[in-house]
Coordinates of C-alpha atoms in Angstrom, one line a residue:
M138 CA 21.3 -10.0 -28.3
Q139 CA 21.6 -7.2 -25.6
T140 CA 24.6 -7.6 -23.0
L141 CA 23.9 -6.9 -19.3
E142 CA 25.7 -3.6 -19.9
E143 CA 23.5 -2.6 -22.4
K144 CA 20.1 -3.8 -20.4
E145 CA 21.4 -1.7 -18.0
L146 CA 21.7 1.3 -20.0
R147 CA 18.6 0.8 -21.4
K148 CA 16.9 0.9 -18.4
A149 CA 18.8 3.7 -16.8
I150 CA 17.5 5.9 -20.0
D151 CA 14.0 5.0 -19.6
R152 CA 14.5 6.2 -15.7
I153 CA 16.4 9.5 -16.5
T154 CA 13.7 10.5 -18.9
E155 CA 10.9 9.7 -16.8
T156 CA 12.8 11.9 -14.1
A157 CA 13.4 14.6 -16.6
E158 CA 9.7 14.9 -18.0
H159 CA 8.4 15.1 -14.3
F160 CA 11.1 18.3 -13.9
G161 CA 9.0 19.3 -16.6
L162 CA 11.6 19.3 -19.3
D163 CA 10.4 18.9 -22.8
F164 CA 12.8 17.5 -25.1
Y165 CA 12.7 15.9 -28.8
S166 CA 12.2 12.2 -29.2
M167 CA 16.2 11.2 -28.7
R168 CA 18.1 8.7 -30.5
Y169 CA 20.9 7.0 -28.9
E170 CA 23.9 5.9 -30.3
I171 CA 27.2 4.5 -29.0
C172 CA 30.3 5.0 -31.1
P173 CA 34.2 4.4 -31.1
A174 CA 36.3 7.3 -30.2
D175 CA 37.4 7.7 -34.1
I176 CA 33.4 8.6 -35.0
I177 CA 32.9 10.9 -31.8
Y178 CA 36.1 12.5 -32.3
T179 CA 35.2 13.2 -36.4
F180 CA 31.9 14.2 -35.7
G181 CA 33.3 16.6 -33.2
A182 CA 35.9 17.9 -35.4
Y183 CA 33.2 18.4 -38.2
G184 CA 30.5 19.8 -36.1
M185 CA 28.1 17.1 -37.5
P186 CA 27.4 13.6 -38.3
T187 CA 27.4 14.2 -42.6
R188 CA 29.7 17.4 -43.5
F189 CA 31.5 18.3 -46.2
S190 CA 35.1 17.3 -46.5
H191 CA 37.8 20.4 -45.7
W192 CA 41.5 20.8 -43.9
T193 CA 40.6 22.6 -41.4
F194 CA 38.2 19.4 -39.8
G195 CA 40.9 17.0 -40.5
K196 CA 43.3 19.7 -38.1
N197 CA 40.4 19.8 -35.3
F198 CA 40.5 16.1 -35.6
H199 CA 44.2 15.5 -35.2
K200 CA 44.4 17.8 -32.1
M201 CA 41.5 16.4 -30.2
K202 CA 41.9 13.1 -30.9
V203 CA 46.0 13.4 -29.9
H204 CA 44.7 15.1 -27.1
Y205 CA 42.2 12.8 -26.0
D206 CA 44.9 9.5 -26.7
L207 CA 47.3 11.6 -24.4
G208 CA 44.3 11.3 -21.7
L209 CA 44.4 15.3 -22.0
S210 CA 40.8 15.7 -22.8
K211 CA 38.0 13.9 -23.8
I212 CA 34.3 14.0 -25.2
Y213 CA 32.1 12.3 -23.8
E214 CA 29.0 12.7 -26.1
L215 CA 27.5 14.6 -28.7
V216 CA 24.2 16.1 -29.5
I217 CA 22.9 17.2 -32.3
N218 CA 20.2 20.0 -32.6
S219 CA 17.5 18.1 -34.7
N220 CA 14.1 16.4 -34.3
P221 CA 14.3 13.7 -33.8
C222 CA 17.7 15.0 -31.3
Y223 CA 20.6 12.3 -31.7
A224 CA 23.3 11.6 -29.0
F225 CA 26.3 9.7 -29.5
L226 CA 28.3 8.3 -26.7
L227 CA 31.3 7.6 -26.1
D228 CA 31.7 3.6 -26.1
N229 CA 34.3 3.2 -23.4
N230 CA 31.8 5.1 -21.3
S231 CA 31.4 3.8 -17.7
L232 CA 27.4 3.3 -16.8
V233 CA 27.5 6.3 -14.3
Q234 CA 29.3 8.5 -17.6
N235 CA 26.5 7.4 -19.9
K236 CA 24.0 8.1 -17.0
L237 CA 25.2 12.1 -16.5
I238 CA 25.3 12.4 -20.4
V239 CA 22.0 11.3 -20.8
A240 CA 20.5 13.5 -18.4
H241 CA 23.1 16.3 -19.4
V242 CA 21.9 15.8 -23.2
L243 CA 18.1 16.0 -22.3
A244 CA 18.2 19.4 -21.1
H245 CA 20.1 20.3 -24.4
S246 CA 17.4 19.0 -26.2
D247 CA 14.9 20.5 -23.9
F248 CA 16.9 24.1 -24.9
F249 CA 17.1 23.6 -28.4
K250 CA 13.1 23.0 -28.6
N251 CA 12.2 25.8 -26.4
N252 CA 14.6 28.6 -26.6
I253 CA 13.3 31.4 -29.1
R254 CA 16.6 31.9 -30.7
F255 CA 16.6 28.0 -31.9
A256 CA 12.8 28.4 -33.2
G257 CA 13.6 29.4 -36.4
T258 CA 16.8 26.6 -37.2
R259 CA 16.0 23.9 -39.8
K260 CA 15.7 20.5 -38.0
D261 CA 16.8 18.3 -40.8
M262 CA 20.2 19.9 -40.8
V263 CA 21.7 16.5 -40.9
E264 CA 20.1 15.6 -44.1
S265 CA 20.5 19.2 -45.7
M266 CA 24.7 19.0 -44.3
A267 CA 24.6 15.6 -46.3
A268 CA 22.8 17.2 -49.3
A269 CA 25.5 19.8 -49.1
A270 CA 28.6 17.4 -48.6
E271 CA 27.4 15.6 -52.2
R272 CA 27.0 19.1 -54.1
I273 CA 30.2 20.1 -52.9
S274 CA 32.0 17.0 -54.0
R275 CA 30.6 17.2 -57.4
Y276 CA 32.0 20.6 -57.9
E277 CA 35.3 19.5 -56.8
E278 CA 35.1 16.8 -60.1
L279 CA 33.8 19.4 -62.1
Y280 CA 36.1 22.6 -61.4
G281 CA 39.5 20.5 -59.5
R282 CA 40.0 20.0 -55.7
R283 CA 42.4 22.5 -55.2
R284 CA 40.4 25.2 -56.7
V285 CA 37.2 24.3 -54.9
E286 CA 39.0 24.0 -51.5
A287 CA 40.6 27.3 -51.6
F288 CA 37.4 28.8 -52.5
L289 CA 36.1 27.1 -49.6
D290 CA 39.3 28.7 -47.6
A291 CA 38.0 32.0 -47.9
V292 CA 34.8 31.2 -46.8
L293 CA 35.5 29.5 -44.1
A294 CA 37.5 32.8 -43.0
V295 CA 34.9 34.8 -42.7
Q296 CA 31.8 32.3 -42.0
E297 CA 31.1 33.6 -38.6
H298 CA 29.9 37.0 -40.5
I299 CA 25.8 36.8 -41.1
D300 CA 23.0 38.0 -39.9
P301 CA 20.8 35.7 -38.2
S302 CA 17.8 38.1 -38.0
L303 CA 17.6 39.7 -41.6
I304 CA 14.5 39.0 -43.3
R305 CA 14.3 39.5 -47.0
R306 CA 11.5 40.0 -49.3
E307 CA 12.0 39.1 -52.9
G308 CA 11.6 42.1 -55.0
E309 CA 11.0 44.2 -52.2
E310 CA 11.8 48.1 -53.0
E311 CA 12.4 51.0 -51.1
E312 CA 9.9 53.7 -50.5
A313 CA 9.8 56.7 -51.9
G314 CA 9.3 59.6 -49.0
G315 CA 6.0 60.0 -47.5
K316 CA 4.6 57.5 -49.7
I317 CA 2.3 55.2 -48.5
K318 CA 2.7 51.6 -49.3
E319 CA 0.2 50.1 -51.7
D320 CA -0.5 47.0 -48.8
A321 CA -0.5 49.9 -46.1
G322 CA -3.6 49.8 -43.6
P323 CA -6.4 53.0 -43.8
Y324 CA -4.4 54.8 -41.1
E325 CA -0.9 54.1 -42.1
D326 CA -0.7 58.0 -42.7
L327 CA -1.2 59.2 -39.0
L328 CA 1.9 57.1 -38.2
Q329 CA 3.9 59.5 -39.8
I330 CA 2.4 62.4 -38.0
G331 CA 5.5 64.4 -36.6
E332 CA 8.0 62.8 -38.3
K333 CA 10.2 64.9 -40.9
P334 CA 9.5 64.1 -45.1
K335 CA 12.2 62.6 -46.7
T336 CA 13.8 64.2 -49.5
E337 CA 14.2 62.7 -53.0
E338 CA 18.1 62.4 -53.3
P339 CA 19.2 64.6 -56.7
S340 CA 18.8 62.4 -59.8
A341 CA 22.3 63.4 -60.7
G342 CA 24.2 61.8 -57.7
K343 CA 24.6 58.5 -56.7
K344 CA 23.0 56.6 -54.0
K345 CA 24.5 54.8 -51.4
F346 CA 25.6 51.6 -51.9
P347 CA 24.3 49.7 -49.8
A348 CA 21.6 52.1 -48.8
R349 CA 22.0 50.7 -45.4
E350 CA 24.6 49.1 -43.1
E351 CA 24.6 45.1 -43.9
K352 CA 26.2 43.1 -41.5
D353 CA 25.7 39.7 -43.6
L354 CA 29.0 40.0 -45.1
L355 CA 28.4 36.3 -46.7
L356 CA 24.9 37.6 -48.0
F357 CA 26.6 40.6 -49.2
I358 CA 29.5 39.2 -51.4
E359 CA 27.3 36.6 -52.6
E360 CA 24.8 39.5 -54.1
H361 CA 26.9 41.7 -55.2
S362 CA 30.6 40.0 -55.6
R363 CA 31.3 40.5 -59.3
E364 CA 33.6 37.7 -59.4
L365 CA 31.9 34.9 -58.1
E366 CA 30.6 32.1 -60.8
D367 CA 27.4 30.5 -59.7
W368 CA 28.5 27.0 -58.5
Q369 CA 30.6 29.4 -56.0
R370 CA 27.8 31.4 -55.2
D371 CA 25.7 28.1 -54.5
V372 CA 29.0 27.0 -52.0
L373 CA 28.8 30.7 -50.5
T374 CA 24.5 29.4 -49.9
M375 CA 25.2 26.3 -48.7
I376 CA 27.8 27.8 -45.7
R377 CA 25.8 30.6 -44.6
E378 CA 23.1 28.1 -44.2
E379 CA 25.2 26.2 -42.4
M380 CA 26.3 29.1 -40.2
L381 CA 22.6 30.2 -39.7
Y382 CA 21.9 26.5 -37.8
F383 CA 25.2 26.8 -35.8
W384 CA 24.1 31.1 -34.7
P385 CA 21.8 30.6 -32.1
Q386 CA 23.9 28.0 -30.0
L387 CA 27.2 30.5 -30.3
E388 CA 25.0 33.0 -29.1
T389 CA 23.8 30.9 -26.0
K390 CA 26.5 28.6 -25.2
I391 CA 27.0 29.6 -21.6
M392 CA 23.0 29.5 -21.0
N393 CA 22.8 26.0 -23.0
E394 CA 25.8 24.4 -20.6
G395 CA 24.3 25.9 -17.4
W396 CA 20.9 24.7 -18.7
A397 CA 22.2 21.0 -19.3
S398 CA 24.9 21.1 -15.9
F399 CA 21.8 22.3 -13.7
W400 CA 19.1 19.6 -14.8
H401 CA 21.8 16.9 -14.8
A402 CA 22.9 17.6 -11.6
R403 CA 19.3 17.7 -10.3
I404 CA 18.2 14.2 -12.2
M405 CA 20.7 12.6 -10.8
R406 CA 20.1 13.0 -7.3
E407 CA 17.0 11.7 -7.9
L408 CA 18.9 7.9 -9.0
E409 CA 19.6 5.4 -7.0
L410 CA 23.2 5.0 -7.0
T411 CA 25.5 3.3 -5.1
S412 CA 28.2 5.1 -2.5
E413 CA 30.8 3.8 -5.7
E414 CA 28.9 5.8 -8.1
G415 CA 28.0 8.4 -6.0
I416 CA 32.0 8.9 -5.7
E417 CA 32.2 8.7 -9.5
F418 CA 29.1 11.5 -10.1
A419 CA 30.4 13.7 -7.8
K420 CA 34.1 13.3 -9.3
L421 CA 32.8 13.5 -12.8
N422 CA 30.3 16.2 -12.1
A423 CA 33.6 18.0 -10.2
G424 CA 35.5 17.9 -13.4
V425 CA 32.7 19.7 -16.0
I426 CA 31.8 22.7 -13.9
Q427 CA 35.1 23.2 -12.0
P428 CA 35.6 27.2 -12.3
S429 CA 38.8 28.4 -14.6
R430 CA 41.5 30.8 -13.5
T431 CA 42.1 32.3 -16.9
S432 CA 38.9 32.0 -19.0
V433 CA 35.2 31.4 -18.7
N434 CA 34.1 27.8 -17.9
P435 CA 30.3 28.4 -19.4
Y436 CA 29.1 25.1 -17.8
H437 CA 30.4 26.5 -14.6
L438 CA 28.9 30.3 -15.2
G439 CA 25.7 29.5 -16.4
L440 CA 24.8 27.1 -13.6
R441 CA 26.2 29.3 -10.8
I442 CA 23.4 32.2 -12.8
F443 CA 20.6 29.6 -12.8
E444 CA 21.3 28.5 -9.6
T445 CA 20.9 32.1 -8.5
I446 CA 17.5 32.8 -10.2
E447 CA 16.2 30.0 -8.2
K448 CA 17.1 31.2 -5.0
R449 CA 16.1 34.7 -5.7
W450 CA 13.0 33.8 -7.2
D451 CA 12.4 31.2 -4.2
N452 CA 13.2 34.0 -1.6
P453 CA 12.5 36.9 -3.2
D454 CA 13.7 40.4 -1.9
E455 CA 11.6 43.6 -1.0
S456 CA 12.7 44.9 -4.6
L457 CA 11.4 41.6 -6.4
Q458 CA 8.6 41.6 -4.4
R459 CA 7.5 44.8 -5.3
A460 CA 7.8 43.9 -8.9
G461 CA 5.1 41.2 -8.1
V462 CA 7.5 38.1 -7.5
K463 CA 6.0 35.5 -5.6
P464 CA 8.4 33.4 -3.3
G465 CA 8.4 29.9 -4.3
S466 CA 8.4 31.1 -8.1
G467 CA 12.3 30.1 -8.9
R468 CA 11.3 26.9 -11.1
D469 CA 9.1 29.0 -13.3
K470 CA 11.3 31.6 -13.5
L471 CA 14.1 29.0 -14.6
F472 CA 11.8 27.8 -17.5
E473 CA 10.8 31.8 -18.4
V474 CA 14.7 32.8 -18.9
R475 CA 15.5 29.3 -20.7
E476 CA 12.9 30.1 -23.2
L477 CA 13.3 33.8 -23.8
E478 CA 17.4 34.6 -23.1
T479 CA 20.3 34.9 -24.7
D480 CA 23.6 35.1 -23.1
T481 CA 23.8 38.6 -23.2
S482 CA 20.6 39.3 -21.7
F483 CA 21.0 36.1 -19.5
I484 CA 24.0 38.1 -18.0
R485 CA 22.9 41.4 -18.2
N486 CA 19.7 40.2 -16.4
Y487 CA 20.7 38.2 -14.1
V488 CA 24.1 38.5 -12.7
T489 CA 24.5 40.0 -9.4
K490 CA 27.1 41.8 -7.3
E491 CA 27.0 38.6 -4.9
L492 CA 28.0 36.2 -7.8
V493 CA 30.7 38.2 -9.0
Q494 CA 32.0 38.9 -5.1
Q495 CA 31.3 34.9 -4.5
E496 CA 33.0 33.7 -7.5
D497 CA 35.6 35.9 -7.2
M498 CA 35.7 37.3 -10.5
Y499 CA 37.8 39.9 -12.1
V500 CA 38.9 41.3 -15.3
F501 CA 42.6 40.5 -16.8
Q502 CA 44.7 41.9 -19.8
K503 CA 48.2 40.9 -20.8
Q504 CA 50.7 43.8 -19.8
G505 CA 54.3 42.7 -21.4
R506 CA 54.7 38.8 -20.9
D507 CA 52.5 38.5 -17.8
Y508 CA 48.8 38.7 -17.4
T509 CA 47.2 41.3 -14.8
I510 CA 44.5 41.5 -12.8
V511 CA 43.3 45.0 -14.1
D512 CA 39.5 45.1 -12.3
K513 CA 37.4 43.2 -9.6
E514 CA 34.5 46.1 -9.7
W515 CA 31.8 44.0 -10.4
R516 CA 30.0 45.9 -12.6
Q517 CA 33.0 46.1 -14.8
V518 CA 33.2 42.5 -14.6
K519 CA 29.8 41.9 -15.8
D520 CA 30.3 44.4 -18.6
Q521 CA 33.5 42.7 -19.6
L522 CA 31.3 39.4 -19.6
I523 CA 28.4 41.0 -21.6
R524 CA 31.4 42.2 -24.6
S525 CA 32.9 38.9 -24.8
R526 CA 29.0 37.7 -25.6
V527 CA 27.9 40.3 -28.2
N528 CA 27.5 39.2 -31.8
G529 CA 28.4 35.5 -30.6
G530 CA 31.7 36.5 -29.5
F531 CA 33.0 37.5 -32.7
P532 CA 33.8 40.9 -34.1
Y533 CA 30.9 43.2 -35.1
L534 CA 31.3 44.2 -38.6
V535 CA 29.4 45.5 -41.0
V536 CA 29.5 46.6 -44.7
T537 CA 29.2 50.5 -45.0
D538 CA 30.0 51.0 -49.0
G539 CA 30.2 48.7 -51.6
D540 CA 31.5 50.8 -54.4
Y541 CA 34.3 52.7 -52.1
E542 CA 35.9 55.6 -54.0
K543 CA 33.7 54.7 -57.3
R544 CA 35.8 51.8 -57.7
G545 CA 33.8 48.8 -56.7
E546 CA 35.7 48.4 -53.6
L547 CA 34.7 46.7 -50.4
Y548 CA 35.0 48.9 -47.0
I549 CA 33.9 47.2 -43.7
T550 CA 33.5 48.9 -40.6
H551 CA 34.4 47.7 -37.1
R552 CA 31.9 48.5 -34.9
Y553 CA 34.4 48.6 -32.0
E554 CA 32.9 47.9 -28.3
E555 CA 36.6 48.3 -26.4
E556 CA 37.4 45.1 -27.9
E557 CA 40.4 45.2 -30.5
L558 CA 40.2 43.0 -33.7
D559 CA 43.3 40.8 -33.5
V560 CA 45.8 42.4 -36.0
T561 CA 47.4 39.1 -37.6
Y562 CA 44.7 37.4 -37.6
L563 CA 42.9 40.6 -39.7
E564 CA 45.7 40.8 -42.2
K565 CA 45.7 37.4 -42.7
T566 CA 41.8 37.7 -43.6
L567 CA 41.8 40.3 -46.0
P568 CA 43.6 38.2 -48.8
Y569 CA 40.2 36.1 -48.5
L570 CA 37.8 38.9 -48.7
Y571 CA 39.6 40.3 -51.5
Q572 CA 39.7 37.0 -52.9
L573 CA 35.9 36.9 -52.8
W574 CA 35.1 40.3 -53.7
G575 CA 37.4 40.6 -56.6
R576 CA 38.9 43.9 -55.9
S577 CA 40.2 46.0 -53.1
V578 CA 39.0 45.3 -49.3
H579 CA 39.1 47.9 -46.5
V580 CA 38.4 47.5 -42.9
E581 CA 38.0 50.2 -40.2
T582 CA 38.9 49.9 -36.8
V583 CA 40.3 51.3 -33.6
L584 CA 44.0 50.0 -32.6
D585 CA 45.4 51.9 -29.0
N586 CA 42.0 54.4 -29.2
K587 CA 42.7 55.8 -32.6
P588 CA 40.9 54.9 -35.7
A589 CA 43.0 52.7 -38.2
L590 CA 42.1 51.5 -41.7
F591 CA 43.9 48.3 -43.5
T592 CA 43.7 47.9 -46.9
Y593 CA 44.5 44.8 -49.2
N594 CA 44.9 45.3 -52.5
G595 CA 45.6 42.0 -54.1
S596 CA 49.2 42.2 -53.6
R597 CA 49.8 43.5 -49.9
V598 CA 48.2 44.8 -46.6
F599 CA 48.3 48.4 -46.1
R600 CA 47.7 50.1 -42.9
K601 CA 47.0 53.5 -41.9
S602 CA 45.8 56.2 -39.2
L603 CA 42.6 57.6 -40.0

């Protein structure tokens, strides 16, 4: 039998869903579960309800749960990009908290369903991760838990270095210079007019390996490492599949949270809240979207950018009018942006001088023991925001040589964009790369505006200037 509170929540979900649909949100079929804190924080630490076991997840759980127990932070919900879409609500949430959360997750579900970067993600990933967890558990039985865990340590250290845009065709071969592909159209040769003919490499010379730089570090190691056993390649494949699932969320963090914050506020305003509920909602909402002095709050920044877009397209200035923008088109523009952009293009296209000044944004750096504001010019602030979101916020690394010095060594180049690598993290990660590749590993980067090379040969890390 349902309690009165459960009945009220069910009624609220129906009302909020109806309101969201009225606003034009298009989301997956929703499944709501009310869970105790231990379950919510377990899901939060693992990233999903079903996933393989690893000590890093336990570490995350302990940290998050301690913060919750001490009242330092609280996870109110967890939403899964799947079809149907699962939303898990904390069992001690108040009714107003759950109303806000339901509105928030409906907007997330709309974003998952409609943003172009999520178009290729698997919607059965909950089941897929459960199957992967069973396979990894089986490998622990066959090869020993410590050995499997040590291998997972190495893979997870570099798991973000994938290429979600990579499309590979089985058996695809490089075409010789000037040769028309067998499946080419009748006018394919015309497309090559004006291009310099490709010359054949001398037969005695050795072709470059890889032929072009490879961003997908996990896939390159999986395909070309001479040290991995079949079960290890299988584990690499599973981890890569999971990262391909998570990657769009890394690329759209500011947009996704801003979109959910924008709509939960709009939807809540349509509900018939009592004065007490209105005050509780205002406090909750302020806690979610308040700006930070030392970092970017994605809820706040994303919300403010969406609000700016709506205002500008509802009341276009002369430049927008010349571009064909009609007054009152703000809502249509919001849905267009939600569908087509990622964080980098979102910031590049829609962060304005007025927004930067209004939010009092600035660039700061650590100088000695103190953090100092180094720039408040709006273009510099905007450029810094863009750089911080390139490649999901992770360093852009590419494999440039898989047979360095003809010794089978791995040479990786960091595409430096004014963001230096964390040297301590780099030196701790190199041994993991060595473990996966089986031979010496080199990483070229830039430190203090000078090229530098880090090498691990199996026993120690070397560093030299180039």
